[in-house]
mmCIF file of C-alpha atoms in Angstrom:
data_model
loop_
_atom_site.group_PDB
_atom_site.id
_atom_site.type_symbol
_atom_site.label_atom_id
_atom_site.label_comp_id
_atom_site.label_asym_id
_atom_site.label_seq_id
_atom_site.Cartn_x
_atom_site.Cartn_y
_atom_site.Cartn_z
ATOM 1 C CA UNK A 1 18.749 -13.857 -32.933
ATOM 2 C CA UNK A 2 20.398 -13.905 -29.501
ATOM 3 C CA UNK A 3 21.386 -17.364 -28.346
ATOM 4 C CA UNK A 4 21.691 -18.277 -24.685
ATOM 5 C CA UNK A 5 25.201 -19.192 -23.588
ATOM 6 C CA UNK A 6 26.009 -22.812 -22.707
ATOM 7 C CA UNK A 7 25.071 -23.324 -19.073
ATOM 8 C CA UNK A 8 25.638 -27.049 -18.576
ATOM 9 C CA UNK A 9 27.030 -27.934 -15.171
ATOM 10 C CA UNK A 10 26.751 -24.421 -13.717
ATOM 11 C CA UNK A 11 25.139 -23.593 -10.372
ATOM 12 C CA UNK A 12 22.089 -21.310 -10.180
ATOM 13 C CA UNK A 13 24.344 -18.433 -9.130
ATOM 14 C CA UNK A 14 26.779 -19.096 -12.003
ATOM 15 C CA UNK A 15 23.868 -19.265 -14.455
ATOM 16 C CA UNK A 16 22.539 -15.916 -13.188
ATOM 17 C CA UNK A 17 26.010 -14.336 -13.478
ATOM 18 C CA UNK A 18 26.447 -15.702 -17.017
ATOM 19 C CA UNK A 19 23.025 -14.447 -18.081
ATOM 20 C CA UNK A 20 23.762 -11.018 -16.566
ATOM 21 C CA UNK A 21 26.509 -10.640 -19.166
ATOM 22 C CA UNK A 22 24.004 -10.913 -22.052
ATOM 23 C CA UNK A 23 20.898 -9.287 -20.570
ATOM 24 C CA UNK A 24 19.097 -6.563 -22.486
ATOM 25 C CA UNK A 25 19.119 -2.913 -21.360
ATOM 26 C CA UNK A 26 15.554 -2.737 -20.019
ATOM 27 C CA UNK A 27 13.720 -3.820 -16.887
ATOM 28 C CA UNK A 28 10.162 -4.853 -16.072
ATOM 29 C CA UNK A 29 8.141 -3.661 -13.089
ATOM 30 C CA UNK A 30 4.669 -4.811 -12.051
ATOM 31 C CA UNK A 31 2.694 -2.986 -9.391
ATOM 32 C CA UNK A 32 0.083 -4.584 -7.134
ATOM 33 C CA UNK A 33 -0.787 -7.743 -9.060
ATOM 34 C CA UNK A 34 -2.670 -10.362 -7.063
ATOM 35 C CA UNK A 35 -2.806 -12.914 -9.885
ATOM 36 C CA UNK A 36 -0.046 -15.385 -9.033
ATOM 37 C CA UNK A 37 -0.259 -17.193 -12.363
ATOM 38 C CA UNK A 38 0.073 -13.946 -14.326
ATOM 39 C CA UNK A 39 3.110 -12.992 -12.247
ATOM 40 C CA UNK A 40 4.722 -16.355 -12.995
ATOM 41 C CA UNK A 41 4.021 -15.891 -16.703
ATOM 42 C CA UNK A 42 5.488 -12.381 -16.612
ATOM 43 C CA UNK A 43 8.685 -13.675 -15.027
ATOM 44 C CA UNK A 44 8.930 -16.390 -17.685
ATOM 45 C CA UNK A 45 8.330 -13.905 -20.508
ATOM 46 C CA UNK A 46 10.788 -11.402 -19.030
ATOM 47 C CA UNK A 47 13.362 -14.177 -18.910
ATOM 48 C CA UNK A 48 12.704 -15.022 -22.572
ATOM 49 C CA UNK A 49 13.592 -11.439 -23.505
ATOM 50 C CA UNK A 50 16.506 -11.371 -21.021
ATOM 51 C CA UNK A 51 15.230 -8.411 -19.007
ATOM 52 C CA UNK A 52 17.913 -6.911 -16.789
ATOM 53 C CA UNK A 53 15.714 -7.203 -13.704
ATOM 54 C CA UNK A 54 12.128 -7.619 -12.611
ATOM 55 C CA UNK A 55 10.577 -5.456 -9.896
ATOM 56 C CA UNK A 56 7.589 -6.863 -8.011
ATOM 57 C CA UNK A 57 6.234 -3.607 -6.600
ATOM 58 C CA UNK A 58 3.714 -3.697 -3.743
ATOM 59 C CA UNK A 59 2.841 -7.284 -4.664
ATOM 60 C CA UNK A 60 0.863 -8.659 -1.694
ATOM 61 C CA UNK A 61 1.789 -12.285 -2.343
ATOM 62 C CA UNK A 62 4.215 -13.882 -4.709
ATOM 63 C CA UNK A 63 4.081 -15.729 -7.968
ATOM 64 C CA UNK A 64 3.224 -19.216 -9.139
ATOM 65 C CA UNK A 65 6.628 -20.866 -9.520
ATOM 66 C CA UNK A 66 5.379 -23.528 -11.946
ATOM 67 C CA UNK A 67 4.205 -20.771 -14.316
ATOM 68 C CA UNK A 68 7.798 -19.475 -14.533
ATOM 69 C CA UNK A 69 8.938 -22.893 -15.833
ATOM 70 C CA UNK A 70 11.862 -22.570 -13.416
ATOM 71 C CA UNK A 71 13.147 -19.288 -14.846
ATOM 72 C CA UNK A 72 12.626 -17.460 -11.529
ATOM 73 C CA UNK A 73 15.782 -19.178 -10.274
ATOM 74 C CA UNK A 74 17.939 -17.255 -12.754
ATOM 75 C CA UNK A 75 16.266 -13.868 -12.676
ATOM 76 C CA UNK A 76 17.150 -10.696 -10.805
ATOM 77 C CA UNK A 77 13.894 -10.369 -8.856
ATOM 78 C CA UNK A 78 13.294 -7.501 -6.445
ATOM 79 C CA UNK A 79 10.185 -7.554 -4.247
ATOM 80 C CA UNK A 80 9.889 -3.935 -3.112
ATOM 81 C CA UNK A 81 7.387 -1.297 -2.069
ATOM 82 C CA UNK A 82 6.714 1.791 -4.203
ATOM 83 C CA UNK A 83 9.231 3.980 -2.375
ATOM 84 C CA UNK A 84 12.007 1.399 -2.718
ATOM 85 C CA UNK A 85 11.154 0.942 -6.385
ATOM 86 C CA UNK A 86 11.449 4.659 -7.092
ATOM 87 C CA UNK A 87 14.747 4.791 -5.220
ATOM 88 C CA UNK A 88 16.117 1.814 -7.181
ATOM 89 C CA UNK A 89 14.816 3.271 -10.448
ATOM 90 C CA UNK A 90 16.889 6.380 -9.661
ATOM 91 C CA UNK A 91 17.196 8.430 -12.864
ATOM 92 C CA UNK A 92 16.170 5.681 -15.273
ATOM 93 C CA UNK A 93 13.125 6.475 -17.435
ATOM 94 C CA UNK A 94 9.952 4.737 -16.274
ATOM 95 C CA UNK A 95 7.548 3.938 -19.097
ATOM 96 C CA UNK A 96 4.097 3.294 -17.627
ATOM 97 C CA UNK A 97 1.707 1.133 -19.642
ATOM 98 C CA UNK A 98 -1.788 2.365 -18.884
ATOM 99 C CA UNK A 99 -4.994 2.823 -20.854
ATOM 100 C CA UNK A 100 -7.129 4.746 -18.407
ATOM 101 C CA UNK A 101 -9.570 7.387 -19.672
ATOM 102 C CA UNK A 102 -8.256 10.946 -19.405
ATOM 103 C CA UNK A 103 -4.555 10.082 -19.607
ATOM 104 C CA UNK A 104 -2.495 11.552 -22.396
ATOM 105 C CA UNK A 105 -0.873 8.255 -23.355
ATOM 106 C CA UNK A 106 1.100 7.464 -26.477
ATOM 107 C CA UNK A 107 0.123 4.697 -28.880
ATOM 108 C CA UNK A 108 2.614 1.832 -28.565
ATOM 109 C CA UNK A 109 3.010 1.392 -32.310
ATOM 110 C CA UNK A 110 4.491 4.915 -32.624
ATOM 111 C CA UNK A 111 6.379 5.020 -29.343
ATOM 112 C CA UNK A 112 10.186 5.143 -29.334
ATOM 113 C CA UNK A 113 11.821 3.815 -26.187
ATOM 114 C CA UNK A 114 14.509 5.768 -24.358
ATOM 115 C CA UNK A 115 17.778 4.142 -23.306
ATOM 116 C CA UNK A 116 17.622 1.669 -20.393
ATOM 117 C CA UNK A 117 13.899 1.985 -19.604
ATOM 118 C CA UNK A 118 11.885 0.382 -16.857
ATOM 119 C CA UNK A 119 8.593 -0.831 -18.334
ATOM 120 C CA UNK A 120 5.953 -0.462 -15.619
ATOM 121 C CA UNK A 121 2.616 -2.288 -15.596
ATOM 122 C CA UNK A 122 -0.211 -2.043 -13.093
ATOM 123 C CA UNK A 123 -2.412 -4.673 -11.554
ATOM 124 C CA UNK A 124 -5.326 -6.189 -13.398
ATOM 125 C CA UNK A 125 -8.033 -4.247 -11.543
ATOM 126 C CA UNK A 126 -6.543 -0.848 -10.789
ATOM 127 C CA UNK A 127 -3.785 -0.265 -13.331
ATOM 128 C CA UNK A 128 -0.762 1.874 -12.459
ATOM 129 C CA UNK A 129 -1.430 4.073 -9.393
ATOM 130 C CA UNK A 130 -1.307 7.845 -9.741
ATOM 131 C CA UNK A 131 1.786 8.272 -7.539
ATOM 132 C CA UNK A 132 3.791 6.101 -9.979
ATOM 133 C CA UNK A 133 2.240 7.632 -13.104
ATOM 134 C CA UNK A 134 3.511 10.998 -11.871
ATOM 135 C CA UNK A 135 7.085 9.641 -11.889
ATOM 136 C CA UNK A 136 6.821 8.160 -15.394
ATOM 137 C CA UNK A 137 8.787 9.671 -18.267
ATOM 138 C CA UNK A 138 6.001 8.526 -20.613
ATOM 139 C CA UNK A 139 2.636 6.805 -20.497
ATOM 140 C CA UNK A 140 1.988 4.291 -23.276
ATOM 141 C CA UNK A 141 -1.110 2.328 -24.208
ATOM 142 C CA UNK A 142 -1.563 -0.753 -26.365
ATOM 143 C CA UNK A 143 -4.382 -0.149 -28.857
ATOM 144 C CA UNK A 144 -7.182 -2.674 -29.012
ATOM 145 C CA UNK A 145 -10.447 -3.022 -30.858
ATOM 146 C CA UNK A 146 -12.522 -5.598 -28.980
ATOM 147 C CA UNK A 147 -15.255 -5.119 -26.419
ATOM 148 C CA UNK A 148 -13.017 -5.432 -23.361
ATOM 149 C CA UNK A 149 -11.093 -2.335 -22.359
ATOM 150 C CA UNK A 150 -7.786 -3.992 -21.472
ATOM 151 C CA UNK A 151 -5.532 -6.958 -22.145
ATOM 152 C CA UNK A 152 -4.623 -9.693 -19.700
ATOM 153 C CA UNK A 153 -1.608 -8.386 -17.765
ATOM 154 C CA UNK A 154 0.775 -11.159 -18.829
ATOM 155 C CA UNK A 155 -0.286 -10.728 -22.464
ATOM 156 C CA UNK A 156 0.254 -6.952 -22.306
ATOM 157 C CA UNK A 157 3.743 -7.446 -20.862
ATOM 158 C CA UNK A 158 4.555 -9.933 -23.629
ATOM 159 C CA UNK A 159 3.390 -7.531 -26.339
ATOM 160 C CA UNK A 160 5.396 -4.660 -24.856
ATOM 161 C CA UNK A 161 8.578 -6.727 -24.541
ATOM 162 C CA UNK A 162 8.252 -7.940 -28.115
ATOM 163 C CA UNK A 163 7.699 -4.354 -29.263
ATOM 164 C CA UNK A 164 10.796 -3.162 -27.351
ATOM 165 C CA UNK A 165 12.915 -5.918 -28.887
ATOM 166 C CA UNK A 166 11.576 -5.383 -32.411
ATOM 167 C CA UNK A 167 12.289 -1.647 -32.286
ATOM 168 C CA UNK A 168 15.740 -2.244 -30.782
ATOM 169 C CA UNK A 169 16.616 -4.721 -33.569
ATOM 170 C CA UNK A 170 15.567 -2.204 -36.229
ATOM 171 C CA UNK A 171 17.997 0.358 -34.776
ATOM 172 C CA UNK A 172 20.963 -2.038 -34.955
#
């Protein structure tokens, strides 16, 4: 289990720099979410898995800072539009999490992550937009069996990050 380094007495900038040395080789991106509490929870969860960076793509507002439990202060957050996101993503593989009818997605339980992926999630109502799905290296869905057709966004991000970490640990 990865332990956080000792951070007593360090400034916010020094904490961020120290954490950057132990961050995991994956990033999180969320497109278009309007649920401020979910966004705060996603930042907190991304911090717990030491994501390299978090992209807030075409997010009309912000996030609920209390829901991050203060972790937003130490994270590499980038509030960008879709074009900037794709430019920053450069040649990194984008893995889009989407469960829309008609998409040829891969079941998460069998999916193997590429090196240094960006895990992309869409907003609660619309999912990942087509122009970003077209740039994805893979489309993945999280299977479910209940009556609703999707998970809460923050829950889906948490499941995906846990899955990434579990599969990475098994390869070590």
